[in-house]
Short mmCIF file of C-alpha atoms and ligand atoms in Angstrom, two decimals:
data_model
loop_
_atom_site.label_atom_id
_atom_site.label_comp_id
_atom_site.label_asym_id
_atom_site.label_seq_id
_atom_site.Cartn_x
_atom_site.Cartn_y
_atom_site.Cartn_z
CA UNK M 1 0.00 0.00 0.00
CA UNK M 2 1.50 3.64 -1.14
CA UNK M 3 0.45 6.89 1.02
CA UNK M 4 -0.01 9.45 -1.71
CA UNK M 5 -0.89 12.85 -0.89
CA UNK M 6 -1.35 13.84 -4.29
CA UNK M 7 -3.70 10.37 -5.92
CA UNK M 8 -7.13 11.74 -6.69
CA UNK M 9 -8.20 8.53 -5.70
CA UNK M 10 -6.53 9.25 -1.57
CA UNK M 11 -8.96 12.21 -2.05
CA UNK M 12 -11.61 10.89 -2.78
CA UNK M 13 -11.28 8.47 -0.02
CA UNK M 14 -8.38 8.13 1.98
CA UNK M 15 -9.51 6.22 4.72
CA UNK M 16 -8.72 2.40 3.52
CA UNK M 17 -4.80 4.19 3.22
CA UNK M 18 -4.99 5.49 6.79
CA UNK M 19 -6.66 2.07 8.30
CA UNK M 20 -3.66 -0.15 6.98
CA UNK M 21 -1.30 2.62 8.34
CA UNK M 22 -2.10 2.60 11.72
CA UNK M 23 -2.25 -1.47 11.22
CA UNK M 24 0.63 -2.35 9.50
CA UNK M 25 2.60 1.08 9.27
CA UNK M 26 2.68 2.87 12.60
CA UNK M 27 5.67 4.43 11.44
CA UNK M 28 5.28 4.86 7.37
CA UNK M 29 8.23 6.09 4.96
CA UNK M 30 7.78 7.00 1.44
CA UNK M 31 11.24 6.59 0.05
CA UNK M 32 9.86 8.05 -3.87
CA UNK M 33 8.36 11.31 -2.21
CA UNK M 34 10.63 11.36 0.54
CA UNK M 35 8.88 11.31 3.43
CA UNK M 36 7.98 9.76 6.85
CA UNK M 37 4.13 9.04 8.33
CA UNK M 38 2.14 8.78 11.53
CA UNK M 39 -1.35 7.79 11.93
CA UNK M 40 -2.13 6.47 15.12
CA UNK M 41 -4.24 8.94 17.68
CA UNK M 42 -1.58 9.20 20.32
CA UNK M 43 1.65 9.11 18.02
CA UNK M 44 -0.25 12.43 16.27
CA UNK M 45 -1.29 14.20 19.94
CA UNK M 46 2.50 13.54 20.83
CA UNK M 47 4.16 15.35 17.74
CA UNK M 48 1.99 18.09 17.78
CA UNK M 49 2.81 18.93 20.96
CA UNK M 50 6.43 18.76 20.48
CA UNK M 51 7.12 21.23 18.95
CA UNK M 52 11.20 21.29 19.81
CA UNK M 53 11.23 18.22 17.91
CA UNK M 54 9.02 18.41 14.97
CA UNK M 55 9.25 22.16 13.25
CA UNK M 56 6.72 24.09 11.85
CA UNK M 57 10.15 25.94 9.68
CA UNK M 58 10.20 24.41 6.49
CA UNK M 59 6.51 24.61 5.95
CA UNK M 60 3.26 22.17 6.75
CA UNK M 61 2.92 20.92 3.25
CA UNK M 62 5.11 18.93 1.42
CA UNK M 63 5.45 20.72 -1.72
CA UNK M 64 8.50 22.77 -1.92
CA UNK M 65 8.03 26.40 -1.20
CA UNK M 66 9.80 29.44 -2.94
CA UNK M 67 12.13 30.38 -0.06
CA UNK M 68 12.35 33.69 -1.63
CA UNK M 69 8.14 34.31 -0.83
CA UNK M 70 9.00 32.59 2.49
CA UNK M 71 11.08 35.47 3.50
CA UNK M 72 9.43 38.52 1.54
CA UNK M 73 7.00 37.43 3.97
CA UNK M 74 7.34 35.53 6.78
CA UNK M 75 3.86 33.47 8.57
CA UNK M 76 4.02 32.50 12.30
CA UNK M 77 2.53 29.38 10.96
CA UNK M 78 5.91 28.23 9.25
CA UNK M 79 7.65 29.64 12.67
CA UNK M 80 8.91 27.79 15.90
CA UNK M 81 8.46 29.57 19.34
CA UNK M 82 10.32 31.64 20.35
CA UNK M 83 9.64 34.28 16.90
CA UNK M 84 6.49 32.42 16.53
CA UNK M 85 4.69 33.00 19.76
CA UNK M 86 5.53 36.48 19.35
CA UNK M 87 3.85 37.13 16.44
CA UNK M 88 0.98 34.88 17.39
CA UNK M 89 0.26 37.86 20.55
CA UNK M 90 -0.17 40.45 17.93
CA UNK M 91 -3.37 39.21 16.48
CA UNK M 92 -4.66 36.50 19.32
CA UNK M 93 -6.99 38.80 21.34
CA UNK M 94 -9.01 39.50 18.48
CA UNK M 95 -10.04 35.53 17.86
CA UNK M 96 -10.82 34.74 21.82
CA UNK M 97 -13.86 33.21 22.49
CA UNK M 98 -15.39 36.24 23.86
CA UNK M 99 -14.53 38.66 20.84
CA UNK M 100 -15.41 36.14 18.72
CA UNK M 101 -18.82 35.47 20.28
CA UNK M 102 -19.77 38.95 19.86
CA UNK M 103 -19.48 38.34 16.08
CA UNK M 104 -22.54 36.17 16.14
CA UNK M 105 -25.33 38.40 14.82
CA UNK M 106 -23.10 39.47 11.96
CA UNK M 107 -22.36 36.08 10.89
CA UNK M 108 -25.94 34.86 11.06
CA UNK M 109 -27.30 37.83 9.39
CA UNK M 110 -24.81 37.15 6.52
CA UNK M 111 -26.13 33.74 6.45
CA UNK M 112 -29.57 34.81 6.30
CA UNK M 113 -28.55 36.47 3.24
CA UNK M 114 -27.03 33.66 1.50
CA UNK M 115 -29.99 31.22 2.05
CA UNK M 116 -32.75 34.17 1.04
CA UNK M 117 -32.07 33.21 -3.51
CA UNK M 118 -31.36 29.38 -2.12
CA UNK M 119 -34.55 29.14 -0.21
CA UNK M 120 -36.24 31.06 -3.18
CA UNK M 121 -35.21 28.52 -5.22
CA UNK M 122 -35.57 25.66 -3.01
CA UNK M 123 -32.09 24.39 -3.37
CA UNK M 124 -28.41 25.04 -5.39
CA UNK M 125 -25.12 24.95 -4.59
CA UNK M 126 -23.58 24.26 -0.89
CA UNK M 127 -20.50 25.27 -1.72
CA UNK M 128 -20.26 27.75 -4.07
CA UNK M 129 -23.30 29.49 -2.98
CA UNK M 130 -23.24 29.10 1.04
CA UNK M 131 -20.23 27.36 2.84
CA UNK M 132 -17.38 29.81 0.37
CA UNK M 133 -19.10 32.80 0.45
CA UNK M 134 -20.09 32.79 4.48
CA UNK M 135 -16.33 32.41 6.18
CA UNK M 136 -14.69 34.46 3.36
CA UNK M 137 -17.25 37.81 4.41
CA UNK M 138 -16.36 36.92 7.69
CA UNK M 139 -12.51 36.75 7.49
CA UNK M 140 -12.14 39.27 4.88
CA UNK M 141 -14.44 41.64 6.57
CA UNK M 142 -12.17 41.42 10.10
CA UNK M 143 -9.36 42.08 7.48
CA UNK M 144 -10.88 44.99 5.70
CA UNK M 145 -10.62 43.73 2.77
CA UNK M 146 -13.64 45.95 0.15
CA UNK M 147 -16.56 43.42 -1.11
CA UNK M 148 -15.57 44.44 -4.59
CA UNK M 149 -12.31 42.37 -4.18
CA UNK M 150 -13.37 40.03 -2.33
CA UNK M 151 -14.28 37.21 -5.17
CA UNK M 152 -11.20 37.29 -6.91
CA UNK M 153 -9.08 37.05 -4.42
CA UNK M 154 -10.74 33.62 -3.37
CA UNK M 155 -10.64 32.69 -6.64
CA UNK M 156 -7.01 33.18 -6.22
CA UNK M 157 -6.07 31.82 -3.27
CA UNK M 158 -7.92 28.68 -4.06
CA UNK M 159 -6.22 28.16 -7.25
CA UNK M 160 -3.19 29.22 -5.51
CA UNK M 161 -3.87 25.78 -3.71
CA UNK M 162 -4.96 23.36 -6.51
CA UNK M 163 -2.88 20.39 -7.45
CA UNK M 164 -2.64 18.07 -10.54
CA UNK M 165 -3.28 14.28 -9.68
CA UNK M 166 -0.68 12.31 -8.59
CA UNK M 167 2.69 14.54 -8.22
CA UNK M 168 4.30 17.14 -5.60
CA UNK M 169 4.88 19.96 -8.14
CA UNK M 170 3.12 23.09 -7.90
CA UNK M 171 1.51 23.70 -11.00
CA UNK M 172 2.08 26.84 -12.78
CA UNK M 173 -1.52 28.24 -12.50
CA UNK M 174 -1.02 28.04 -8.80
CA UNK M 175 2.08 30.05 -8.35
CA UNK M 176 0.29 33.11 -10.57
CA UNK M 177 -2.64 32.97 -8.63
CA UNK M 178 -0.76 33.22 -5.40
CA UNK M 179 1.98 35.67 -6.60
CA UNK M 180 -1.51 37.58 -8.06
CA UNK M 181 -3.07 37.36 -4.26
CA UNK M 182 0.85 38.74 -2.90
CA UNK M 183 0.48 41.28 -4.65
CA UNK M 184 -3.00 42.28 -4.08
CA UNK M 185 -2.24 41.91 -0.30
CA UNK M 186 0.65 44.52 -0.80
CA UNK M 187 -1.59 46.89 -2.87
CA UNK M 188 -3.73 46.53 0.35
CA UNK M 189 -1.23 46.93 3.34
CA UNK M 190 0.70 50.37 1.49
CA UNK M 191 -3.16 51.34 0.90
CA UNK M 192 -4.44 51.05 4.54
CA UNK M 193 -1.33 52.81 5.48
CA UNK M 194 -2.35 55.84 3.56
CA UNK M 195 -6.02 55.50 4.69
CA UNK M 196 -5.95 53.71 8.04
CA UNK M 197 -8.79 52.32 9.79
CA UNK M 198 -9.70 50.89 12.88
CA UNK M 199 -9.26 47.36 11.83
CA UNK M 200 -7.12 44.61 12.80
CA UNK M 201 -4.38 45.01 10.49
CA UNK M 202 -4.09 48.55 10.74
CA UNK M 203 -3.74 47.71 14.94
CA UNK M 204 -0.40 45.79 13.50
CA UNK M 205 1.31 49.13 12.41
CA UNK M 206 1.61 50.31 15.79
CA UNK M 207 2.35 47.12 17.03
CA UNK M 208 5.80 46.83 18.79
CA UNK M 209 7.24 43.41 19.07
CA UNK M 210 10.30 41.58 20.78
CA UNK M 211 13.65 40.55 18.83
CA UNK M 212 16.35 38.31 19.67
CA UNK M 213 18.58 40.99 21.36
CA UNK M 214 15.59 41.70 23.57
CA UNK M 215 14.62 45.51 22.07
CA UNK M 216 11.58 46.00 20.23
CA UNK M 217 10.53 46.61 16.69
CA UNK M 218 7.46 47.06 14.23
CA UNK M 219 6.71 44.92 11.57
CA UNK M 220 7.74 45.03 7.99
CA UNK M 221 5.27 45.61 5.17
CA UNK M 222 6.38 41.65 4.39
CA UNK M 223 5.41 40.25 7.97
CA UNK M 224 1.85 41.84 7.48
CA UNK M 225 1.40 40.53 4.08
CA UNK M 226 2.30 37.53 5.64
CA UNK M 227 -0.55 37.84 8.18
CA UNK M 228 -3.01 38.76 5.87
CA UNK M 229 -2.24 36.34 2.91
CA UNK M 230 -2.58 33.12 6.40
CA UNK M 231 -5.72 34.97 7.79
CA UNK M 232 -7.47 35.25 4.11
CA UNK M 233 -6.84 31.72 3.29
CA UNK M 234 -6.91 29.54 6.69
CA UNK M 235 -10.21 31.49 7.76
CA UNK M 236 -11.91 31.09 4.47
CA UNK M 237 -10.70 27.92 2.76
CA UNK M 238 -10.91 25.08 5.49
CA UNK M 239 -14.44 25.98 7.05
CA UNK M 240 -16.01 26.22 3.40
CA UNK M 241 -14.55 22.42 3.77
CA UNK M 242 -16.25 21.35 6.88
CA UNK M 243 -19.58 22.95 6.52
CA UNK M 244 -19.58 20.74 2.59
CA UNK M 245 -18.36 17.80 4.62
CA UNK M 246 -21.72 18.49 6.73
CA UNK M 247 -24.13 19.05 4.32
CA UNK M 248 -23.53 15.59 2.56
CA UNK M 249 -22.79 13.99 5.51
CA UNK M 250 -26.51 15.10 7.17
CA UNK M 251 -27.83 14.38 3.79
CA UNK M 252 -26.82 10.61 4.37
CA UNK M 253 -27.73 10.48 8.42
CA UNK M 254 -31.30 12.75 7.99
CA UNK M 255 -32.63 11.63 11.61
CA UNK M 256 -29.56 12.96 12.98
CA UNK M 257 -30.03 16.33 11.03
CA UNK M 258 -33.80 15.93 12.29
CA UNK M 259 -32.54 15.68 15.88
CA UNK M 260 -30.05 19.10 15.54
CA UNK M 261 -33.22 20.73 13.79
CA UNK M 262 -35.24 19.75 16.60
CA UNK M 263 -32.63 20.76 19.23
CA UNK M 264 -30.10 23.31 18.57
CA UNK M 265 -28.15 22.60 21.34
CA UNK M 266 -27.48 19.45 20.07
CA UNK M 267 -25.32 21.68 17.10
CA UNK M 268 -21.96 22.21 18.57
CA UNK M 269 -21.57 18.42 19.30
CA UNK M 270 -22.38 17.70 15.87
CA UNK M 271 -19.84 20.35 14.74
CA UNK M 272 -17.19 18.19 16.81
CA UNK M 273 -18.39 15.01 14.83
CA UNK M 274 -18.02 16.82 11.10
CA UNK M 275 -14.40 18.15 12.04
CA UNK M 276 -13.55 14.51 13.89
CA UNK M 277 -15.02 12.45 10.85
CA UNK M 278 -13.96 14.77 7.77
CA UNK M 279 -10.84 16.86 8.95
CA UNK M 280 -10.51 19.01 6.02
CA UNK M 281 -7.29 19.60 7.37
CA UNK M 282 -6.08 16.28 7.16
CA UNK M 283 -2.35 16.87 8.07
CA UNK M 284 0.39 18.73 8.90
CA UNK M 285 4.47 18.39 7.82
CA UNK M 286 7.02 18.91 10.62
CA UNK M 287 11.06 19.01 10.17
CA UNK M 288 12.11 16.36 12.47
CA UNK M 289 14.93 18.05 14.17
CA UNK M 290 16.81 15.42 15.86
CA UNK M 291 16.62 11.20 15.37
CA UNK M 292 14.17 9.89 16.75
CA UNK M 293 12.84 6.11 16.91
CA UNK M 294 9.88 5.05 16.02
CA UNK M 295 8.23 1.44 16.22
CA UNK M 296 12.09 0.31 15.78
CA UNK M 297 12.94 2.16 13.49
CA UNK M 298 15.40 5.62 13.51
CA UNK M 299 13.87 8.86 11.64
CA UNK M 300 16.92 10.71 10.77
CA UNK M 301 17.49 14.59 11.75
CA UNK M 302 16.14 16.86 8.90
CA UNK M 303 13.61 14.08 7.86
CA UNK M 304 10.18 15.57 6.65
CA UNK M 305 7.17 13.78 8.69
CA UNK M 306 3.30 13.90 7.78
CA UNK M 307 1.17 13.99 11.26
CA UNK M 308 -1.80 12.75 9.84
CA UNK M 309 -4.32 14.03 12.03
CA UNK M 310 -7.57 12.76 9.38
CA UNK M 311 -6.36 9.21 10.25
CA UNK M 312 -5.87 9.97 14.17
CA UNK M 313 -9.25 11.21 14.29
CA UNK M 314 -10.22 7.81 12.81
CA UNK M 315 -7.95 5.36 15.23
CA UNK M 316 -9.97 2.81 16.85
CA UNK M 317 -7.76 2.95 19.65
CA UNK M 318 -9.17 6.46 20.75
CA UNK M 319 -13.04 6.16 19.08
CA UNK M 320 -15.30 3.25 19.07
CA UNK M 321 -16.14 1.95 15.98
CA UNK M 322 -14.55 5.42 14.40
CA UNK M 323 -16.20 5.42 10.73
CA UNK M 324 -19.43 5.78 12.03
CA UNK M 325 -20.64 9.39 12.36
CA UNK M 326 -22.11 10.07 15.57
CA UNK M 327 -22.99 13.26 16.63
CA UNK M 328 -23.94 11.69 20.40
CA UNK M 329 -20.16 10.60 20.61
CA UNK M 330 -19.37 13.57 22.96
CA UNK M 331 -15.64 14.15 22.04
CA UNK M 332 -13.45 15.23 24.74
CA UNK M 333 -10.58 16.05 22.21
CA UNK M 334 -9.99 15.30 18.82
CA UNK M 335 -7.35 16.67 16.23
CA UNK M 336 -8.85 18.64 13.28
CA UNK M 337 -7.85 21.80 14.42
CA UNK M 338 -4.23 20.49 15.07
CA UNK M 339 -2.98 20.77 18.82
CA UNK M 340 0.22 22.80 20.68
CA UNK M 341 1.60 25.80 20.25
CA UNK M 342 -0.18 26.01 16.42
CA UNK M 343 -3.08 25.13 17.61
CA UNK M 344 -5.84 27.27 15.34
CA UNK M 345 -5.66 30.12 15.77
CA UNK M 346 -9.48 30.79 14.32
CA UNK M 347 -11.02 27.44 16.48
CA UNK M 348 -13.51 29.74 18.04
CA UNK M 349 -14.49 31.11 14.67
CA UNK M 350 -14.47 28.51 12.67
CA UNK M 351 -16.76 26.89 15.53
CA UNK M 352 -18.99 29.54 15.64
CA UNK M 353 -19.55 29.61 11.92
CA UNK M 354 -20.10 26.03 11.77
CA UNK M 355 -22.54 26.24 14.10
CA UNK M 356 -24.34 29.23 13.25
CA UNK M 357 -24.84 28.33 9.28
CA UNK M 358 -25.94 25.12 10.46
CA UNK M 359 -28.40 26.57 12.28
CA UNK M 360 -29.98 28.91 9.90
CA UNK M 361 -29.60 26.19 6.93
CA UNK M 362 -31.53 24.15 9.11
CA UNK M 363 -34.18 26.40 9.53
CA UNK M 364 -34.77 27.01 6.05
CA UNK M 365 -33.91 23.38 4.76
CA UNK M 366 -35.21 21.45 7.53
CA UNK M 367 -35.61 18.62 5.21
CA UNK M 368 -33.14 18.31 1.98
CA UNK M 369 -31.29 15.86 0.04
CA UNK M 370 -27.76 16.16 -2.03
CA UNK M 371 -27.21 14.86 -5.19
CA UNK M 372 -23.95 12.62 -4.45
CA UNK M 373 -23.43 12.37 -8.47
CA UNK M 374 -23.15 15.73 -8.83
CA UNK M 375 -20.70 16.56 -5.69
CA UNK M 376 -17.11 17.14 -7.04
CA UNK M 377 -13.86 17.37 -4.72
CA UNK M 378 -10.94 19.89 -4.77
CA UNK M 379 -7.94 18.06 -5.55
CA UNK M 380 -5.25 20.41 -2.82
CA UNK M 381 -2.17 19.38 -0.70
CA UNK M 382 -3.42 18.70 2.92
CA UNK M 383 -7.00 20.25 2.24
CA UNK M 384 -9.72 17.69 1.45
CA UNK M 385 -13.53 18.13 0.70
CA UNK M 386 -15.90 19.47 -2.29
CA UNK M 387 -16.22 22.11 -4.35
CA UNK M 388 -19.14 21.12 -5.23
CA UNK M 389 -22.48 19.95 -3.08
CA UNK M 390 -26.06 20.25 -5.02
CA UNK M 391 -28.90 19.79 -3.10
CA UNK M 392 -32.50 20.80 -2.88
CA UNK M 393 -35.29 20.85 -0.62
CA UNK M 394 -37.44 17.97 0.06
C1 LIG R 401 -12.95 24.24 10.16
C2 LIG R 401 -12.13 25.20 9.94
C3 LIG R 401 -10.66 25.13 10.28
C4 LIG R 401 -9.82 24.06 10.35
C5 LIG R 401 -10.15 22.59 10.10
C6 LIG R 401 -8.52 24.57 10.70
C7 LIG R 401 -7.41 23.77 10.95
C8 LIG R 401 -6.21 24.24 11.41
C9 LIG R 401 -5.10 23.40 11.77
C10 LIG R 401 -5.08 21.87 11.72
C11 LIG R 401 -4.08 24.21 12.17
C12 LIG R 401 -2.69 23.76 12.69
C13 LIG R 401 -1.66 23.72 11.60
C14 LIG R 401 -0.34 23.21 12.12
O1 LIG R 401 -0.24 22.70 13.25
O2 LIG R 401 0.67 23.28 11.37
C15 LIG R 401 -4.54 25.57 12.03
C16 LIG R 401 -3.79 26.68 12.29
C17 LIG R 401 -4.23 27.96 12.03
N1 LIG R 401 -5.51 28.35 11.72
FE1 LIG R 401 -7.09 27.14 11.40
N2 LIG R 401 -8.59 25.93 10.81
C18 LIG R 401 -9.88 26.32 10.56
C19 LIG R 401 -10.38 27.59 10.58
C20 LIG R 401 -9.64 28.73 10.78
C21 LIG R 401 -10.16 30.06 10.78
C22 LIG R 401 -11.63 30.47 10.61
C23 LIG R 401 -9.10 30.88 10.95
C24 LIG R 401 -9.18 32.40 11.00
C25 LIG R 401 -8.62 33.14 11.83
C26 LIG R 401 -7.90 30.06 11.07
C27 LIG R 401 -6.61 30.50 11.24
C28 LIG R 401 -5.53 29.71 11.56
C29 LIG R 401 -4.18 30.24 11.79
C30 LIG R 401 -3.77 31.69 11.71
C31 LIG R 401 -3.38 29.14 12.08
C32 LIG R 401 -1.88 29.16 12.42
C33 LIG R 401 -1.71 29.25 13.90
C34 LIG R 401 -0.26 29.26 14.34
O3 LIG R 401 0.65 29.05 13.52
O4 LIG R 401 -0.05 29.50 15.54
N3 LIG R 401 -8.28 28.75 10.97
N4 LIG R 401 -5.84 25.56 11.59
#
């Protein structure tokens, strides 16, 4: 058995891959692709959390990035503490639970919005026409970024992350489209300095932060690019992800859609379940940064290593019978929104939106059905789920 990132067929389903992993390849290797794997619940917990041993510097995905972006502008997320903890500070207090909770009646009333043509119409697209455009007027409203531009630059940092079947290299279409979305996010940052607002990036101008000979400095144009380009695309492009996860997933299991309609409290569990069962994040690449054994066997210093949190969340040593989807399960801790010191960042948001356009779908679809045929899948690194989910009322 191969563990391909890149088959169209381990995106489609890559659960058979990740059951004979934790089986018969506790510790994986991938000579071709160069790379080491771990799948079982426990092994993934433990990496995450050490983060002296497995770096985030070097990136999360496997493809080869451009060093040269890499340093025009630098993301906590590719950052050990600690530079990364610093940076994390900066922007932090504006994604706490509390802050975030007060965002509630704008996210719902931008739901409301979306579902008003889909209820008109008694069904369409869950993807393109409710789970993208929701999180990316949430995200790119905190940013500031003006409505006008806010479809292309999706369209650009989602092709920035499309992949062709079957091979690491990033295609060419995907390096325009994220050079394209660079330099739209530079436009923006020189522009807000001219006009500033009281948004969050504009708080970053002011913002004084610690370097290694202990004084203080502000951040570079680069560094807030570099916030902006990880804010635009983690809080848009994996919750689009989990809400399509949901709506075919409820689509299959209607009594337990039934029993959220009938109970809205019974929503945030059921969130829990979708990220547990799908994880549209379904891993995360670390540097290994000194040899360590595994199951026997050495992992050499410098080795890259896949935590593959979509097949820890399906170990049957943490969760009884683990394919089934449950929303009763009551999770104490699962790992779809990674763990340690990059733990996400947006958990409370993504959570909230979840549960919110769950929520108001349900009240307007109380009863629907998707067209499996029709569903199509994005084919990205460590991002899986659909582009497209039709459904309609029933
Ligand atoms: C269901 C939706 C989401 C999923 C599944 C998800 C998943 C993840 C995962 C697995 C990580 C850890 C990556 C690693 O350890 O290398 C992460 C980090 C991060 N996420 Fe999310 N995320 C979601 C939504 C969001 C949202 C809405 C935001 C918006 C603020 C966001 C912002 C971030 C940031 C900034 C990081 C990097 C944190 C750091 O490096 O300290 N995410 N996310």
């Amino acid at each position: 058995m191969e563990l391909n990132p890149f088959s169209w067929e381990f995106h489609e389903d890559p659960h058979p891959t990740y059951r004979w992993l934790r089986d018969h390849a506790p510790i994986y290797r991938n000579h071709a692709m160069d790379f080491w794997a771990i799948s079982r619940f426990q092994d993934v917990m433990g990496a995450f959390l050490d983060w002296q041993t497995y770096s985030s510097v070097g990136g999360l995905i496997l493809e080869k990035l451009d060093p040269a972006h890499l340093e025009l502008t630098p993301m906590m997320i590719f950052m050990d503490p600690p530079r990364h903890d610093r940076l994390r500070k900066l922007v932090s207090r504006v994604f706490t639970p509390r802050r975030v909770a007060a965002l509630e009646p704008f996210v719902r009333t931008l739901a409301r919005k979306l579902l008003e043509p889909l209820a008109a119409e008694g069904g369409g697209d869950f993807v393109e026409d409710f789970s993208t455009p929701l999180p990316m007027d949430v995200i790119f409203t905190l940013l500031g970024v003006p409505g006008s531009d806010r479809r292309q630059l999706r369209e650009w940092i989602d092709l920035s992350l499309s992949r062709d079947a079957g091979t690491d290299a990033v295609p060419a279409r995907a390096i325009e489209a994220g050079l394209n979305a660079l330099r739209y996010w530079f436009q923006f940052v020189q522009h807000l300095r001219a006009h500033p607002n009281d948004g969050l990036i504009c708080d970053l101008f002011d913002a004084e932060i610690e370097d290694d000979g202990g004084g203080t400095t502000r951040l570079t144009d680069g560094e807030i690019v570099g916030f902006c380009s990880l804010l635009g695309a983690a809080g848009s492009e994996t919750t689009t992800r989990l809400l399509g996860f949901a709506a075919v997933l409820f689509a299959r299991h209607s009594d337990q859609f039934a029993s959220i309609v009938a109970d809205r409290d019974r929503i945030p569990g059921a969130v829990e379940e979708v990220l547990r069962w799908a994880s549209p994040a379904q891993y995360a690449v670390r540097t290994v940064k000194r040899d360590v054994e595994w199951y026997g066997q050495t992992v050499p210093a410098e080795s890259r290593i896949l935590l593959l949190a979509g097949a820890a969340n399906r170990d049957e040593r943490e969760y009884p019978d683990p394919d089934r989807f449950d929303i009763t399960r009551g999770i104490p801790t699962q790992l779809g929104l990674g763990q340690g010191v990059h733990y996400c960042l947006g958990a409370s948001l993504a959570r909230l939106e979840a549960r919110v356009a769950l929520d108001e779908f349900g009240r307007t679809f109380p009863r629907f059905a998707v067209d499996e045929t029709g569903c199509e899948r994005v084919h990205m690194s460590n991002v899986h789920g659909y582009e497209r989910v039709p459904f309609h009322r029933i």
